[in-house]
Amino acid sequence: LHYYLYMSNNNQPQIIQATALPVNQSPTVTVINPNFNNTSPPVKYQLTFSYSKTIKLFTSIEAFFLIIYGFYYPYYFIQAIGPLIGFIGAKNFYKISSYTYFFYLCLSIFSKIILFIFTFQDHISHPMIFLLTVLSFLLDIWILKISYKFTSLLRVLTDEDIDNIRK
């Protein structure tokens, strides 16, 4: 008994079962139509995975620079813990780590607002510093939005759903 896979004229895969017989007998060929399931994962799985990849990218970049800055100001080593926890949460789809990273982002944005108010209260010392501060703030808001969507999706997913996404 031999099985062959070929594409039919309408580009549908078909499996043919052929029986090897001696030359003097007529061969019998049976066409088996397989039931292929070409469905994609649910949208919430795809969104969760996509947000996870985005958060891993941003947390990696942020942790890298905070560690580099930590050699000049050791305070940044402590601050690098936030993005590292966020990376672990996004990589493994851990709810607690993702909530912790979301809280870290909120604190980071709040501290930037406070620093911004006190630094630029009287005058703008350098327009470039002002521009970079505003851009950094807007980027943090965007990352916070992505983190919120990610944690919202994690909240509604069951443990079984999360296990399926991890695979």
PDB file of C-alpha atoms in Angstrom:
ATOM      1  CA  LEU A   1       0.000   0.000   0.000  1.00  0.00           C
ATOM      2  CA  HIS A   2       1.397   3.408  -1.005  1.00  0.00           C
ATOM      3  CA  TYR A   3       0.108   6.912  -0.343  1.00  0.00           C
ATOM      4  CA  TYR A   4       0.831   9.880  -2.587  1.00  0.00           C
ATOM      5  CA  LEU A   5       0.049  13.541  -2.026  1.00  0.00           C
ATOM      6  CA  TYR A   6      -0.621  15.731  -5.034  1.00  0.00           C
ATOM      7  CA  MET A   7      -2.371  18.998  -5.851  1.00  0.00           C
ATOM      8  CA  SER A   8      -5.552  18.709  -7.903  1.00  0.00           C
ATOM      9  CA  ASN A   9      -6.513  21.103 -10.711  1.00  0.00           C
ATOM     10  CA  ASN A  10      -8.284  23.439  -8.281  1.00  0.00           C
ATOM     11  CA  ASN A  11      -5.177  23.609  -6.006  1.00  0.00           C
ATOM     12  CA  GLN A  12      -6.659  21.380  -3.315  1.00  0.00           C
ATOM     13  CA  PRO A  13      -4.308  18.809  -1.774  1.00  0.00           C
ATOM     14  CA  GLN A  14      -5.405  15.220  -2.235  1.00  0.00           C
ATOM     15  CA  ILE A  15      -3.995  11.975  -0.960  1.00  0.00           C
ATOM     16  CA  ILE A  16      -4.091   8.988  -3.291  1.00  0.00           C
ATOM     17  CA  GLN A  17      -3.972   5.460  -1.960  1.00  0.00           C
ATOM     18  CA  ALA A  18      -2.541   3.046  -4.519  1.00  0.00           C
ATOM     19  CA  THR A  19      -2.212  -0.698  -4.176  1.00  0.00           C
ATOM     20  CA  ALA A  20       0.741  -2.374  -5.816  1.00  0.00           C
ATOM     21  CA  LEU A  21      -0.440  -5.381  -7.832  1.00  0.00           C
ATOM     22  CA  PRO A  22       1.299  -7.758 -10.200  1.00  0.00           C
ATOM     23  CA  VAL A  23       1.521  -6.481 -13.770  1.00  0.00           C
ATOM     24  CA  ASN A  24      -1.247  -8.719 -15.161  1.00  0.00           C
ATOM     25  CA  GLN A  25      -3.950  -7.295 -12.820  1.00  0.00           C
ATOM     26  CA  SER A  26      -5.594  -3.889 -13.071  1.00  0.00           C
ATOM     27  CA  PRO A  27      -4.632  -1.477 -10.271  1.00  0.00           C
ATOM     28  CA  THR A  28      -7.204   0.101  -7.995  1.00  0.00           C
ATOM     29  CA  VAL A  29      -6.819   3.750  -7.056  1.00  0.00           C
ATOM     30  CA  THR A  30      -8.794   5.373  -4.253  1.00  0.00           C
ATOM     31  CA  VAL A  31      -8.826   9.161  -3.841  1.00  0.00           C
ATOM     32  CA  ILE A  32      -9.046  10.278  -0.238  1.00  0.00           C
ATOM     33  CA  ASN A  33     -10.114  13.878   0.359  1.00  0.00           C
ATOM     34  CA  PRO A  34      -8.375  14.952   3.536  1.00  0.00           C
ATOM     35  CA  ASN A  35     -10.037  17.334   5.917  1.00  0.00           C
ATOM     36  CA  PHE A  36      -7.436  20.101   6.328  1.00  0.00           C
ATOM     37  CA  ASN A  37      -8.111  22.690   8.979  1.00  0.00           C
ATOM     38  CA  ASN A  38      -6.526  25.924   7.735  1.00  0.00           C
ATOM     39  CA  THR A  39      -8.068  28.184  10.341  1.00  0.00           C
ATOM     40  CA  SER A  40      -5.858  30.772  11.961  1.00  0.00           C
ATOM     41  CA  PRO A  41      -5.733  31.332  15.717  1.00  0.00           C
ATOM     42  CA  PRO A  42      -8.394  33.556  17.267  1.00  0.00           C
ATOM     43  CA  VAL A  43      -7.877  37.298  16.941  1.00  0.00           C
ATOM     44  CA  LYS A  44      -7.338  37.762  20.673  1.00  0.00           C
ATOM     45  CA  TYR A  45      -4.451  35.256  20.516  1.00  0.00           C
ATOM     46  CA  GLN A  46      -2.917  37.112  17.586  1.00  0.00           C
ATOM     47  CA  LEU A  47      -3.299  40.513  19.273  1.00  0.00           C
ATOM     48  CA  THR A  48      -1.863  39.246  22.554  1.00  0.00           C
ATOM     49  CA  PHE A  49       1.138  37.743  20.769  1.00  0.00           C
ATOM     50  CA  SER A  50       1.668  40.925  18.742  1.00  0.00           C
ATOM     51  CA  TYR A  51       1.501  43.179  21.812  1.00  0.00           C
ATOM     52  CA  SER A  52       3.875  40.820  23.583  1.00  0.00           C
ATOM     53  CA  LYS A  53       6.460  41.173  20.808  1.00  0.00           C
ATOM     54  CA  THR A  54       6.134  44.963  20.851  1.00  0.00           C
ATOM     55  CA  ILE A  55       6.538  45.164  24.619  1.00  0.00           C
ATOM     56  CA  LYS A  56       9.553  42.846  24.504  1.00  0.00           C
ATOM     57  CA  LEU A  57      11.187  45.134  21.956  1.00  0.00           C
ATOM     58  CA  PHE A  58      10.606  48.337  23.921  1.00  0.00           C
ATOM     59  CA  THR A  59      11.525  46.837  27.288  1.00  0.00           C
ATOM     60  CA  SER A  60      14.759  45.452  25.816  1.00  0.00           C
ATOM     61  CA  ILE A  61      15.742  48.868  24.461  1.00  0.00           C
ATOM     62  CA  GLU A  62      14.813  50.645  27.688  1.00  0.00           C
ATOM     63  CA  ALA A  63      16.602  48.111  29.915  1.00  0.00           C
ATOM     64  CA  PHE A  64      19.719  48.292  27.726  1.00  0.00           C
ATOM     65  CA  PHE A  65      19.987  52.072  28.024  1.00  0.00           C
ATOM     66  CA  LEU A  66      19.168  52.088  31.737  1.00  0.00           C
ATOM     67  CA  ILE A  67      21.923  49.560  32.384  1.00  0.00           C
ATOM     68  CA  ILE A  68      24.368  51.637  30.331  1.00  0.00           C
ATOM     69  CA  TYR A  69      23.334  54.782  32.248  1.00  0.00           C
ATOM     70  CA  GLY A  70      23.689  52.782  35.458  1.00  0.00           C
ATOM     71  CA  PHE A  71      27.466  52.815  35.052  1.00  0.00           C
ATOM     72  CA  TYR A  72      27.337  56.615  35.386  1.00  0.00           C
ATOM     73  CA  TYR A  73      24.484  56.887  37.890  1.00  0.00           C
ATOM     74  CA  PRO A  74      23.861  53.674  39.876  1.00  0.00           C
ATOM     75  CA  TYR A  75      20.226  54.721  40.430  1.00  0.00           C
ATOM     76  CA  TYR A  76      19.492  53.577  36.874  1.00  0.00           C
ATOM     77  CA  PHE A  77      20.418  49.975  37.734  1.00  0.00           C
ATOM     78  CA  ILE A  78      17.480  49.932  40.132  1.00  0.00           C
ATOM     79  CA  GLN A  79      15.234  51.575  37.554  1.00  0.00           C
ATOM     80  CA  ALA A  80      16.191  48.899  34.988  1.00  0.00           C
ATOM     81  CA  ILE A  81      14.294  46.343  37.076  1.00  0.00           C
ATOM     82  CA  GLY A  82      10.959  47.700  35.745  1.00  0.00           C
ATOM     83  CA  PRO A  83      11.636  46.989  32.058  1.00  0.00           C
ATOM     84  CA  LEU A  84      13.227  43.630  32.903  1.00  0.00           C
ATOM     85  CA  ILE A  85      10.073  42.593  34.759  1.00  0.00           C
ATOM     86  CA  GLY A  86       8.043  43.839  31.784  1.00  0.00           C
ATOM     87  CA  PHE A  87      10.144  41.756  29.400  1.00  0.00           C
ATOM     88  CA  ILE A  88       9.657  38.630  31.506  1.00  0.00           C
ATOM     89  CA  GLY A  89       5.910  39.284  31.707  1.00  0.00           C
ATOM     90  CA  ALA A  90       5.587  39.826  27.959  1.00  0.00           C
ATOM     91  CA  LYS A  91       7.773  36.859  27.052  1.00  0.00           C
ATOM     92  CA  ASN A  92       6.003  34.367  29.319  1.00  0.00           C
ATOM     93  CA  PHE A  93       2.559  36.029  29.351  1.00  0.00           C
ATOM     94  CA  TYR A  94       2.676  36.425  33.140  1.00  0.00           C
ATOM     95  CA  LYS A  95      -0.169  38.573  34.389  1.00  0.00           C
ATOM     96  CA  ILE A  96       1.484  39.799  37.606  1.00  0.00           C
ATOM     97  CA  SER A  97       4.697  40.826  35.826  1.00  0.00           C
ATOM     98  CA  SER A  98       2.702  42.620  33.138  1.00  0.00           C
ATOM     99  CA  TYR A  99       0.656  44.500  35.753  1.00  0.00           C
ATOM    100  CA  THR A 100       3.881  45.420  37.554  1.00  0.00           C
ATOM    101  CA  TYR A 101       5.360  46.791  34.327  1.00  0.00           C
ATOM    102  CA  PHE A 102       2.179  48.771  33.679  1.00  0.00           C
ATOM    103  CA  PHE A 103       2.454  50.257  37.189  1.00  0.00           C
ATOM    104  CA  TYR A 104       6.146  51.023  36.526  1.00  0.00           C
ATOM    105  CA  LEU A 105       5.194  52.890  33.344  1.00  0.00           C
ATOM    106  CA  CYS A 106       2.596  54.933  35.219  1.00  0.00           C
ATOM    107  CA  LEU A 107       5.182  55.887  37.855  1.00  0.00           C
ATOM    108  CA  SER A 108       7.726  56.702  35.165  1.00  0.00           C
ATOM    109  CA  ILE A 109       5.320  59.005  33.342  1.00  0.00           C
ATOM    110  CA  PHE A 110       4.273  60.651  36.596  1.00  0.00           C
ATOM    111  CA  SER A 111       7.915  61.281  37.549  1.00  0.00           C
ATOM    112  CA  LYS A 112       8.657  62.715  34.093  1.00  0.00           C
ATOM    113  CA  ILE A 113       5.735  65.102  34.457  1.00  0.00           C
ATOM    114  CA  ILE A 114       6.997  66.251  37.860  1.00  0.00           C
ATOM    115  CA  LEU A 115      10.555  66.664  36.559  1.00  0.00           C
ATOM    116  CA  PHE A 116       9.252  68.472  33.490  1.00  0.00           C
ATOM    117  CA  ILE A 117       7.280  70.943  35.615  1.00  0.00           C
ATOM    118  CA  PHE A 118      10.227  71.713  37.900  1.00  0.00           C
ATOM    119  CA  THR A 119      12.854  71.786  35.144  1.00  0.00           C
ATOM    120  CA  PHE A 120      11.011  74.006  32.679  1.00  0.00           C
ATOM    121  CA  GLN A 121       9.014  76.058  35.161  1.00  0.00           C
ATOM    122  CA  ASP A 122      10.690  79.415  34.615  1.00  0.00           C
ATOM    123  CA  HIS A 123      12.295  79.119  31.221  1.00  0.00           C
ATOM    124  CA  ILE A 124      13.425  76.684  28.608  1.00  0.00           C
ATOM    125  CA  SER A 125      17.154  76.277  29.005  1.00  0.00           C
ATOM    126  CA  HIS A 126      17.716  74.389  25.781  1.00  0.00           C
ATOM    127  CA  PRO A 127      15.019  73.866  23.152  1.00  0.00           C
ATOM    128  CA  MET A 128      16.532  70.520  22.169  1.00  0.00           C
ATOM    129  CA  ILE A 129      16.222  69.192  25.732  1.00  0.00           C
ATOM    130  CA  PHE A 130      12.633  70.385  25.810  1.00  0.00           C
ATOM    131  CA  LEU A 131      11.894  68.634  22.492  1.00  0.00           C
ATOM    132  CA  LEU A 132      13.522  65.366  23.602  1.00  0.00           C
ATOM    133  CA  THR A 133      11.623  65.455  26.882  1.00  0.00           C
ATOM    134  CA  VAL A 134       8.309  65.915  25.079  1.00  0.00           C
ATOM    135  CA  LEU A 135       9.132  63.136  22.593  1.00  0.00           C
ATOM    136  CA  SER A 136      10.138  60.814  25.430  1.00  0.00           C
ATOM    137  CA  PHE A 137       6.887  61.598  27.219  1.00  0.00           C
ATOM    138  CA  LEU A 138       4.813  60.880  24.082  1.00  0.00           C
ATOM    139  CA  LEU A 139       6.681  57.612  23.511  1.00  0.00           C
ATOM    140  CA  ASP A 140       6.009  56.573  27.107  1.00  0.00           C
ATOM    141  CA  ILE A 141       2.308  57.334  26.664  1.00  0.00           C
ATOM    142  CA  TRP A 142       2.244  55.164  23.515  1.00  0.00           C
ATOM    143  CA  ILE A 143       4.033  52.283  25.283  1.00  0.00           C
ATOM    144  CA  LEU A 144       1.620  52.658  28.222  1.00  0.00           C
ATOM    145  CA  LYS A 145      -1.285  52.336  25.784  1.00  0.00           C
ATOM    146  CA  ILE A 146       0.183  49.128  24.313  1.00  0.00           C
ATOM    147  CA  SER A 147       0.857  47.775  27.794  1.00  0.00           C
ATOM    148  CA  TYR A 148      -2.725  48.549  28.814  1.00  0.00           C
ATOM    149  CA  LYS A 149      -4.096  46.659  25.809  1.00  0.00           C
ATOM    150  CA  PHE A 150      -1.768  43.738  26.536  1.00  0.00           C
ATOM    151  CA  THR A 151      -2.759  43.511  30.200  1.00  0.00           C
ATOM    152  CA  SER A 152      -6.438  43.868  29.258  1.00  0.00           C
ATOM    153  CA  LEU A 153      -6.142  40.923  26.886  1.00  0.00           C
ATOM    154  CA  LEU A 154      -4.262  38.876  29.482  1.00  0.00           C
ATOM    155  CA  ARG A 155      -7.015  39.591  31.999  1.00  0.00           C
ATOM    156  CA  VAL A 156      -9.723  38.027  29.811  1.00  0.00           C
ATOM    157  CA  LEU A 157      -7.665  35.027  28.682  1.00  0.00           C
ATOM    158  CA  THR A 158      -7.911  31.800  30.630  1.00  0.00           C
ATOM    159  CA  ASP A 159      -4.853  29.854  31.744  1.00  0.00           C
ATOM    160  CA  GLU A 160      -5.537  27.373  28.943  1.00  0.00           C
ATOM    161  CA  ASP A 161      -5.615  30.209  26.390  1.00  0.00           C
ATOM    162  CA  ILE A 162      -2.302  31.536  27.673  1.00  0.00           C
ATOM    163  CA  ASP A 163      -0.765  28.061  27.448  1.00  0.00           C
ATOM    164  CA  ASN A 164      -1.959  27.834  23.833  1.00  0.00           C
ATOM    165  CA  ILE A 165      -0.354  31.186  22.995  1.00  0.00           C
ATOM    166  CA  ARG A 166       2.936  30.135  24.598  1.00  0.00           C
ATOM    167  CA  LYS A 167       3.155  27.129  22.262  1.00  0.00           C
TER     168      LYS A 167
END
